[in-house]
Amino acid sequence: MQNLEIKEVKSFWNQNICGTQFIKNRFGTREFFEEYSRFRYTTEWHLNEFVSFDRYKEKKVLEVGCGMGADGRRFAENGAIYTGIDLTESAVNATKNHFQLFNLNGEFKIENVEEMDFADKSFDMVYAHGVLHHTPDIKKAINEIYRVLKPDGEIIIMLYHKNSLNYYFRIMIVLRMIVLIYIIFRPILTKKLKKRWLEEHYQNFIKIGKNYFRPSEFLNHATDGVECPIARAYTKDDVKKLFDQFGDLKFRVAHPPLRKYTKLAPFWFERLLAKRFGWYLFVYGKK
């Protein structure tokens, strides 16, 4: 079953590199990566504050889930000895291309975080932003991260935050209600009113049945795409249990993401909400 889930996760993310949908420039060009970096660090303004990219000069940094290499580029530009891994060929190739265009050095490998092909005690820091909540066995992945860390090595991990406005209000109330209403009234809707993303939810409902609206199931399909096979959200108490072998655990919360849905919200208000009700739960710890 787990092998099947890994194949499903790999297939989905191979076809949906995170962030490409927001960028107008031609994929893979220098202009594309420059535009993507501007978008990423404007929308996710917390990154420069939460991740001290300049602290890891001459340190061996492993990024789990390298995506398109935006954060990896920040580490490399600041002198880190960077290794980026991803489950998918598309992400590894995109990151490799990104580094080549900006004349940066790095190592890039297709790897499953649950079964990494690295020696024990290989890295000074392991970084994963928005990745581990998509893997079938997160505890196995965390154990692997612990294994490849050097003594006193650090982690910076971002997971989806359950105690957030995005989880309880947008996903569990508003989005579930919209999908349910659509399914109920679908037989009388005209072709123009049948939206593609709602049709995808409908097809999932036909396959899965009423269990589709259970929080644990619906969350899979309401975060990074309707066809996303696995997505989970965690409380701080959940994380303390998952990362129990790490010491000096600390948490920070970011990204409501209020201004993504309304331009009327002032920045100071988003920042205030982010501290308590943000969708991103950052985990810091040491081996």
PDB file of C-alpha atoms in Angstrom, residues 1 16 25 34-36 44-45 51 58 92 121 127 129 146 166 174 182 184 206 215 217 227 229 254 279 285-286:
ATOM      1  CA  MET A   1       0.000   0.000   0.000  1.00  0.00           C
ATOM      2  CA  ASN A  16       2.465  19.852 -10.698  1.00  0.00           C
ATOM      3  CA  ASN A  25       7.595  33.960 -18.144  1.00  0.00           C
ATOM      4  CA  GLU A  34      13.795  35.613 -11.310  1.00  0.00           C
ATOM      5  CA  GLU A  35      10.036  36.208 -11.485  1.00  0.00           C
ATOM      6  CA  TYR A  36       9.361  33.143  -9.350  1.00  0.00           C
ATOM      7  CA  GLU A  44       5.793  34.310   1.598  1.00  0.00           C
ATOM      8  CA  TRP A  45       7.497  37.312   3.167  1.00  0.00           C
ATOM      9  CA  VAL A  51      15.058  30.982   7.584  1.00  0.00           C
ATOM     10  CA  GLU A  58      30.452  26.305   4.418  1.00  0.00           C
ATOM     11  CA  VAL A  92      15.303  17.939  -9.604  1.00  0.00           C
ATOM     12  CA  LYS A 121      25.687  12.022  10.061  1.00  0.00           C
ATOM     13  CA  TYR A 127      15.487  21.997   5.547  1.00  0.00           C
ATOM     14  CA  HIS A 129       9.426  23.664   3.377  1.00  0.00           C
ATOM     15  CA  TYR A 146      17.531  12.455  12.200  1.00  0.00           C
ATOM     16  CA  ASN A 166      -6.991  28.417   6.554  1.00  0.00           C
ATOM     17  CA  VAL A 174     -16.203  27.466   3.211  1.00  0.00           C
ATOM     18  CA  TYR A 182     -22.213  22.123  -6.095  1.00  0.00           C
ATOM     19  CA  ILE A 184     -26.326  18.749  -4.690  1.00  0.00           C
ATOM     20  CA  ILE A 206     -18.200   9.708  -7.054  1.00  0.00           C
ATOM     21  CA  PRO A 215     -11.758  16.203   7.311  1.00  0.00           C
ATOM     22  CA  GLU A 217      -9.894  12.956   3.288  1.00  0.00           C
ATOM     23  CA  GLU A 227      -5.951  15.386  -7.319  1.00  0.00           C
ATOM     24  CA  PRO A 229      -3.199  12.209  -2.963  1.00  0.00           C
ATOM     25  CA  ALA A 254       3.279  32.276   9.490  1.00  0.00           C
ATOM     26  CA  TRP A 279      -1.205  28.120   7.856  1.00  0.00           C
ATOM     27  CA  GLY A 285      15.212  21.577  16.507  1.00  0.00           C
ATOM     28  CA  LYS A 286      18.637  19.999  17.096  1.00  0.00           C
TER      29      LYS A 286
END
